[in-house]
mmCIF file of C-alpha atoms in Angstrom:
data_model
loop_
_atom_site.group_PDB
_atom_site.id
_atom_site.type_symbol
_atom_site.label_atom_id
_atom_site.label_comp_id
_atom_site.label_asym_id
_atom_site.label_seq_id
_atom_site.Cartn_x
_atom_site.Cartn_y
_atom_site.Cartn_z
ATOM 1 C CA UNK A 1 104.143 88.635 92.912
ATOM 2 C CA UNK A 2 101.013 87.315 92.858
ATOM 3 C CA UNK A 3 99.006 90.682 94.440
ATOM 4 C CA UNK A 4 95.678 90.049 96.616
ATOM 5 C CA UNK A 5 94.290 86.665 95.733
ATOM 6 C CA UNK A 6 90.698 85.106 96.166
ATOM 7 C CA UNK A 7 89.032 82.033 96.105
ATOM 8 C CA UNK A 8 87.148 80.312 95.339
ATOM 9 C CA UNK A 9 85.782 82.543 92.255
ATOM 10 C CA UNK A 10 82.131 81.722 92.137
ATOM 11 C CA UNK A 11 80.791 80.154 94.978
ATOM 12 C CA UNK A 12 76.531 78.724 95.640
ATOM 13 C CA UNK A 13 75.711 77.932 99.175
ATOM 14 C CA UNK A 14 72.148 76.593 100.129
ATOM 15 C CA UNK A 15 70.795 78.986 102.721
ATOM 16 C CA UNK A 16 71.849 78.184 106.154
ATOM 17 C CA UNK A 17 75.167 76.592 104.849
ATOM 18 C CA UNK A 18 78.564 77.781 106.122
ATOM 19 C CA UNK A 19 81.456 78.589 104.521
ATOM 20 C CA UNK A 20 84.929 80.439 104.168
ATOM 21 C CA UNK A 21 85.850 83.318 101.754
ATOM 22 C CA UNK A 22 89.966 83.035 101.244
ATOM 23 C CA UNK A 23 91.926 86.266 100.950
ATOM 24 C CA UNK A 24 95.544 85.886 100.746
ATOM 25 C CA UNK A 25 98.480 88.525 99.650
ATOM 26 C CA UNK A 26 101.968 88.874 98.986
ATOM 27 C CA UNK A 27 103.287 92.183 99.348
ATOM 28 C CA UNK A 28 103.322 92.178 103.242
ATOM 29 C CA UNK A 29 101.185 94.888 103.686
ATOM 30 C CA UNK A 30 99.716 95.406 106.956
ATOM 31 C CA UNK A 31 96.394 96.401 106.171
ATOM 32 C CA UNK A 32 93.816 94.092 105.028
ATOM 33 C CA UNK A 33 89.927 94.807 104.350
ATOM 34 C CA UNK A 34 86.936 92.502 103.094
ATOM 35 C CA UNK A 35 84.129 94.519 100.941
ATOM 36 C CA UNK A 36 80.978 93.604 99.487
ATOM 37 C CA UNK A 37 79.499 95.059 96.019
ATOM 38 C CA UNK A 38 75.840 95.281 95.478
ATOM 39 C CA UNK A 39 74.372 96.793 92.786
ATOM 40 C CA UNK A 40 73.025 100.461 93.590
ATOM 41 C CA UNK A 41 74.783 100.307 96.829
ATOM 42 C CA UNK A 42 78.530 100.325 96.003
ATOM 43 C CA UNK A 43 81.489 98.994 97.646
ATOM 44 C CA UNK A 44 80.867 98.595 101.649
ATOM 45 C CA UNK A 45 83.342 97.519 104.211
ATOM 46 C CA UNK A 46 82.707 94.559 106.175
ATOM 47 C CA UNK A 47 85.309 94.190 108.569
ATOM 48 C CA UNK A 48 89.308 95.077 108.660
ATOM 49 C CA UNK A 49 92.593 94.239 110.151
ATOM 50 C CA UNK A 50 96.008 96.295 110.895
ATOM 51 C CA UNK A 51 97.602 93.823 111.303
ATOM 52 C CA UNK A 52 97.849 90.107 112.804
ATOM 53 C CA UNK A 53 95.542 89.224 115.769
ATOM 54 C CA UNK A 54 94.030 92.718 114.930
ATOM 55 C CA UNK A 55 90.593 93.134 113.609
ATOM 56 C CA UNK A 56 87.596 95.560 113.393
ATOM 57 C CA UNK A 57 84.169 96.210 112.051
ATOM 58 C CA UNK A 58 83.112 98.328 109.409
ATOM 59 C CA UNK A 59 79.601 99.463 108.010
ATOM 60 C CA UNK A 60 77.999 95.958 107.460
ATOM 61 C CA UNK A 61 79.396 93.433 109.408
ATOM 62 C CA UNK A 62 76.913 91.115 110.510
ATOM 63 C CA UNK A 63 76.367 88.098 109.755
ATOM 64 C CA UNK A 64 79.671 87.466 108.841
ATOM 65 C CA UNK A 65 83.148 86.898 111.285
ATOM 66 C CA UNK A 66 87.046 87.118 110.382
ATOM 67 C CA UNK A 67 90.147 86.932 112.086
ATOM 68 C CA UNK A 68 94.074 87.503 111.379
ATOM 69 C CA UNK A 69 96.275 85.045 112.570
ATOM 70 C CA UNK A 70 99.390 85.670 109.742
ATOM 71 C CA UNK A 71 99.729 88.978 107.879
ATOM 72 C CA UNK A 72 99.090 86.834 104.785
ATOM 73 C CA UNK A 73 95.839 85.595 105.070
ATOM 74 C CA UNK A 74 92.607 87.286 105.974
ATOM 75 C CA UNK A 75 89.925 85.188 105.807
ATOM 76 C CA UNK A 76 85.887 85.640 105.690
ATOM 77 C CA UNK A 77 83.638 83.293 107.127
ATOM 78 C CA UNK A 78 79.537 82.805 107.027
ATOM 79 C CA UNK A 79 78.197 81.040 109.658
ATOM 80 C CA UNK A 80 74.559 80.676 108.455
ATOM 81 C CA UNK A 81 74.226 81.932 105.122
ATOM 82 C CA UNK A 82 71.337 83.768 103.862
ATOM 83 C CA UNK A 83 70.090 85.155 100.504
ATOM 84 C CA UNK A 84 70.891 88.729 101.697
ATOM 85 C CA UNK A 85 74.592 87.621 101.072
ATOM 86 C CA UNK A 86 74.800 87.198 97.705
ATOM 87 C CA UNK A 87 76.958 89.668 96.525
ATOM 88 C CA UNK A 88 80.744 90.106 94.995
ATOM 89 C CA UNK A 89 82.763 90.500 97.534
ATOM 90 C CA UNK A 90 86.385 92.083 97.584
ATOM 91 C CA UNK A 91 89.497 91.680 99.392
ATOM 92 C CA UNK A 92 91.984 94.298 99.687
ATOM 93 C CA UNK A 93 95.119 95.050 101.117
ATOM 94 C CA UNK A 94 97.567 98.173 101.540
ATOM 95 C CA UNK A 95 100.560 99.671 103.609
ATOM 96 C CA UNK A 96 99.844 102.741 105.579
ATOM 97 C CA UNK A 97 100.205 105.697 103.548
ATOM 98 C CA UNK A 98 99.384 104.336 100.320
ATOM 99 C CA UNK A 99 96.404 102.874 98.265
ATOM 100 C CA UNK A 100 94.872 99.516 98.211
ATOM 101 C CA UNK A 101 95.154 96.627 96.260
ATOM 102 C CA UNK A 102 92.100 94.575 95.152
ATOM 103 C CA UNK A 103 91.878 91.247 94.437
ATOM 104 C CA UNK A 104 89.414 89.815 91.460
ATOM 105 C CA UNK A 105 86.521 89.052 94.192
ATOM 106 C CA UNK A 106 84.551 86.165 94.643
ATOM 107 C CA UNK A 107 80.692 85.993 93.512
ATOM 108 C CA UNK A 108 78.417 84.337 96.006
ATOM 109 C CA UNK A 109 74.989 83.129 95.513
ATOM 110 C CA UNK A 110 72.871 82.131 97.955
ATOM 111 C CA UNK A 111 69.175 80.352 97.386
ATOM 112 C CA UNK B 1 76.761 110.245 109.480
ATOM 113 C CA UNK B 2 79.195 110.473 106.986
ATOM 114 C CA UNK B 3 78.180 110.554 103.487
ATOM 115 C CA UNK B 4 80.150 110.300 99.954
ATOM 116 C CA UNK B 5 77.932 111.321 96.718
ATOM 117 C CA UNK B 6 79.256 110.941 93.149
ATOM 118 C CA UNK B 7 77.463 113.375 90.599
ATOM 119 C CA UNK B 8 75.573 110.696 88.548
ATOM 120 C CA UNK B 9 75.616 107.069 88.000
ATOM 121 C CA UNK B 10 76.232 107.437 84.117
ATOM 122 C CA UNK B 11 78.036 110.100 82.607
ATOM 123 C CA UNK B 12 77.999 109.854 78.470
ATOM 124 C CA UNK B 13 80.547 111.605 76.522
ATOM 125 C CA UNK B 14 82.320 111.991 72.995
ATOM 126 C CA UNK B 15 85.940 110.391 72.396
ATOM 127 C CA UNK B 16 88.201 113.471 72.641
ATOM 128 C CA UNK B 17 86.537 115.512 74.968
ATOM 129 C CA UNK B 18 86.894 115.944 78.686
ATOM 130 C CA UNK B 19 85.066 113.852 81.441
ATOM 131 C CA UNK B 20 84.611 115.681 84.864
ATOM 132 C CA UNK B 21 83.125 113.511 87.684
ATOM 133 C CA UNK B 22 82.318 114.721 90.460
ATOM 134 C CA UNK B 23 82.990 113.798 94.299
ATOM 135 C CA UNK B 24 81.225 115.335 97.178
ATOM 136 C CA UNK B 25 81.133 114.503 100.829
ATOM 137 C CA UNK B 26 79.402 115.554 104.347
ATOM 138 C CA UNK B 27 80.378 115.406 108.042
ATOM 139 C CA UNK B 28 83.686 114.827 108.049
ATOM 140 C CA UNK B 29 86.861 115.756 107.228
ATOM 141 C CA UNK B 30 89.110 113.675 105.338
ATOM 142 C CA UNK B 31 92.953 114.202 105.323
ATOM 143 C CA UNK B 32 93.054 112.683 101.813
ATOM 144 C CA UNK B 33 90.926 110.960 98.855
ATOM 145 C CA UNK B 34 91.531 108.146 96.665
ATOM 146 C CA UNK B 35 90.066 107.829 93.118
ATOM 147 C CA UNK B 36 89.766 104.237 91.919
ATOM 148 C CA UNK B 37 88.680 102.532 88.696
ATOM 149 C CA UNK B 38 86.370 99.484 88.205
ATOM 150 C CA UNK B 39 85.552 97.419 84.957
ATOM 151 C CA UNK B 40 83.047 94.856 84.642
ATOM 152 C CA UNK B 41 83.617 92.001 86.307
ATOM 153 C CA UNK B 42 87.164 93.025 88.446
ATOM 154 C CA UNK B 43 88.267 94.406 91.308
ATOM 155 C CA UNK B 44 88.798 98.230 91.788
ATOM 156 C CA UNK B 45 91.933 99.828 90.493
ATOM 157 C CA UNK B 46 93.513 102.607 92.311
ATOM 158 C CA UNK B 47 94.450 105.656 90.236
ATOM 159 C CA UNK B 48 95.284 108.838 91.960
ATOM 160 C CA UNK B 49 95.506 109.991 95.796
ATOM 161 C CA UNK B 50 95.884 113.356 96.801
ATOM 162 C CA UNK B 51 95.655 114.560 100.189
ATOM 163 C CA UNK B 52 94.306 117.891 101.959
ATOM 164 C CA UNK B 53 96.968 120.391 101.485
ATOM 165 C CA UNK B 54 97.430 119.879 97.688
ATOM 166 C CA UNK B 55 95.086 121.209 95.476
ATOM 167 C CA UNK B 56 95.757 119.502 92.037
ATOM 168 C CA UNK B 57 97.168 116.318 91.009
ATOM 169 C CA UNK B 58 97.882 114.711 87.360
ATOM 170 C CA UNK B 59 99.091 111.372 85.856
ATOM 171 C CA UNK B 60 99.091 111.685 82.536
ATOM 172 C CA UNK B 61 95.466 112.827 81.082
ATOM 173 C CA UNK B 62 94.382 112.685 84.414
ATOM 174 C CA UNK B 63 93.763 115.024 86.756
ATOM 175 C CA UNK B 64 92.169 115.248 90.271
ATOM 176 C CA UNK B 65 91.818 118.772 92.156
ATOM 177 C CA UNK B 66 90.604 118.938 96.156
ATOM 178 C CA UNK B 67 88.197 121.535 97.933
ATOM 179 C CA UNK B 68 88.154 120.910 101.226
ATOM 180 C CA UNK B 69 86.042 124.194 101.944
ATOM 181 C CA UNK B 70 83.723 122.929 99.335
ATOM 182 C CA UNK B 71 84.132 119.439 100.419
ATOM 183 C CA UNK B 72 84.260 117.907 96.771
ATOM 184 C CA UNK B 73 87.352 116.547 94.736
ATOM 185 C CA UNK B 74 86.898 116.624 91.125
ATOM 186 C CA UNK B 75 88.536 114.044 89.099
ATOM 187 C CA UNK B 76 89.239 114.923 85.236
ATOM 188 C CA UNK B 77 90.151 112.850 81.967
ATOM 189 C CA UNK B 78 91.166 114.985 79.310
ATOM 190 C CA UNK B 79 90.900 113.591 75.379
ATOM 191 C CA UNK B 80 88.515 110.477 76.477
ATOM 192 C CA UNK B 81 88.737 107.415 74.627
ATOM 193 C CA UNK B 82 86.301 104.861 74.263
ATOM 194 C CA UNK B 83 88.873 102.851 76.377
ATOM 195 C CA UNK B 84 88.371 105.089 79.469
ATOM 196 C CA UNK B 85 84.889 103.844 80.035
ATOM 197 C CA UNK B 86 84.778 102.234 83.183
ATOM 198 C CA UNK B 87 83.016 103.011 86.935
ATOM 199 C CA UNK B 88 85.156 105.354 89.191
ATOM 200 C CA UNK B 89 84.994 105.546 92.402
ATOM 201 C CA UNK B 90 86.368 107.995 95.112
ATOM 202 C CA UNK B 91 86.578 107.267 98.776
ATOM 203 C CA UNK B 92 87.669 110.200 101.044
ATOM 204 C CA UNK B 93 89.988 108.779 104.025
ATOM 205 C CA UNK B 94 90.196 109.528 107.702
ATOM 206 C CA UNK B 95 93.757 108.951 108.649
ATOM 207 C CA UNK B 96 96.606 111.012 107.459
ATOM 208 C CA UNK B 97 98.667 109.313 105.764
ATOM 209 C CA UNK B 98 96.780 107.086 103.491
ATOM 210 C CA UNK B 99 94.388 103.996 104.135
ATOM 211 C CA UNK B 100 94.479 101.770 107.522
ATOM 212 C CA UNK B 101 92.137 99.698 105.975
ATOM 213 C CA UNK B 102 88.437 100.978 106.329
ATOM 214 C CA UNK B 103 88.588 103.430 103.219
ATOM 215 C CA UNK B 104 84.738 104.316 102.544
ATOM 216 C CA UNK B 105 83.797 104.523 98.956
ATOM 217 C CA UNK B 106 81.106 106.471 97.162
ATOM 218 C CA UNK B 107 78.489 104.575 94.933
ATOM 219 C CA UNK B 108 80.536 105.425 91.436
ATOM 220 C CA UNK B 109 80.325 106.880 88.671
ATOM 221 C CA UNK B 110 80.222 104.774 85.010
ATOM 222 C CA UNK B 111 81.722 106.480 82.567
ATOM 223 C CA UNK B 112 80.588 105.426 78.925
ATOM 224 C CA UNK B 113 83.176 107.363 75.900
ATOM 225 C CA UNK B 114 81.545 107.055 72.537
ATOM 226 C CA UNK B 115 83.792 106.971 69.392
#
């Protein structure tokens, strides 16, 4: 199994540029989550799914849209990025009733 | 709103001795918490759960305890090693159970063990 996997791994988008953060896992867990890590601030949820054609906000989500279409794949996407992105951002994934699984993020920059 | 505090953001101790971080947490009630670990450059790794009607937990040399009148979870490594220094994280959850995707996590705590 591969786990939770991300790409791309680094990532530098001009501001205003669009583009899509990949999430994919293989343990066909329901539950799916995007995170973004900035330093002093933590880990804070961006949006989530519980499944396919399922999705919902969490603490920080604008500027930034997802949707579910497979339980697979649970993808992030900028529309207009801005500098206020850059961050690491972290994928996750779990089964109700137990803890999640991280992937190895992806680091965006954007100038 | 709801808030999650972790004692410090650096806690500094000898190899052999115990590290006790700290989790605390404000208007709400969560059925269970998760403690995670973090090293440089990776994603969070999950350690230990333990949920609202248990009041001590251990894997190994760790151990995590719950107060859900004091609304803190302490989370204990007994005989550090330099190889336990890391950031750990707790994040108190809403629904029984375990996650349903929106865990909340507190800031961290990085945990430097000096030989």
């Amino acid at each position: 199994n591969a786990g939770v996997t991300q790409t791309p791994k680094f990532q530098v988008l001009k501001t205003g540029q669009s583009m899509t953060l990949q999430c994919a896992q293989d343990m066909n867990h329901e539950y799916m989550s995007w995170y973004r890590q900035d330093p002093g601030m933590g880990l804070r949820l961006i949006h989530y799914s519980v499944g396919a054609g399922i999705t919902d906000q969490g603490e920080v989500p604008n500027g930034y849209n997802v949707s579910r279409s497979t339980t697979e794949d649970f993808p992030l996407r900028l529309l207009s990025a801005a500098p206020s992105q850059t961050s690491v951002y972290f994928c996750a994934s779990g089964r109700p009733g137990t803890n999640a699984f991280f992937g190895q993020g992806t680091r965006l920059t954007v100038v | 709103s709801q808030k999650i505090e972790q004692n410090s953001e650096a806690l500094n101790i000898q190899e052999g001795k115990t590290a006790t971080l700290t989790c605390n947490y404000t208007n709400y009630s969560p059925a269970y918490l998760q403690w995670y670990r973090q090293d440089p450059g990776r994603g969070p790794v999950f350690l230990l759960l333990i949920r609202e009607n248990e009041k001590e937990k251990r894997k190994e040399r760790l151990k995590v305890t719950f107060d859900t009148t004091l609304k803190q979870s302490l989370f204990h490594i007994t005989a550090s090693q330099p190889a336990d220094s890391a950031t750990y994280l707790c994040a108190p959850g809403k629904n029984y159970g375990g996650s349903q995707g929106n865990l909340i996590f507190g800031k961290g705590t990085k945990l430097s063990v000096k030989p």
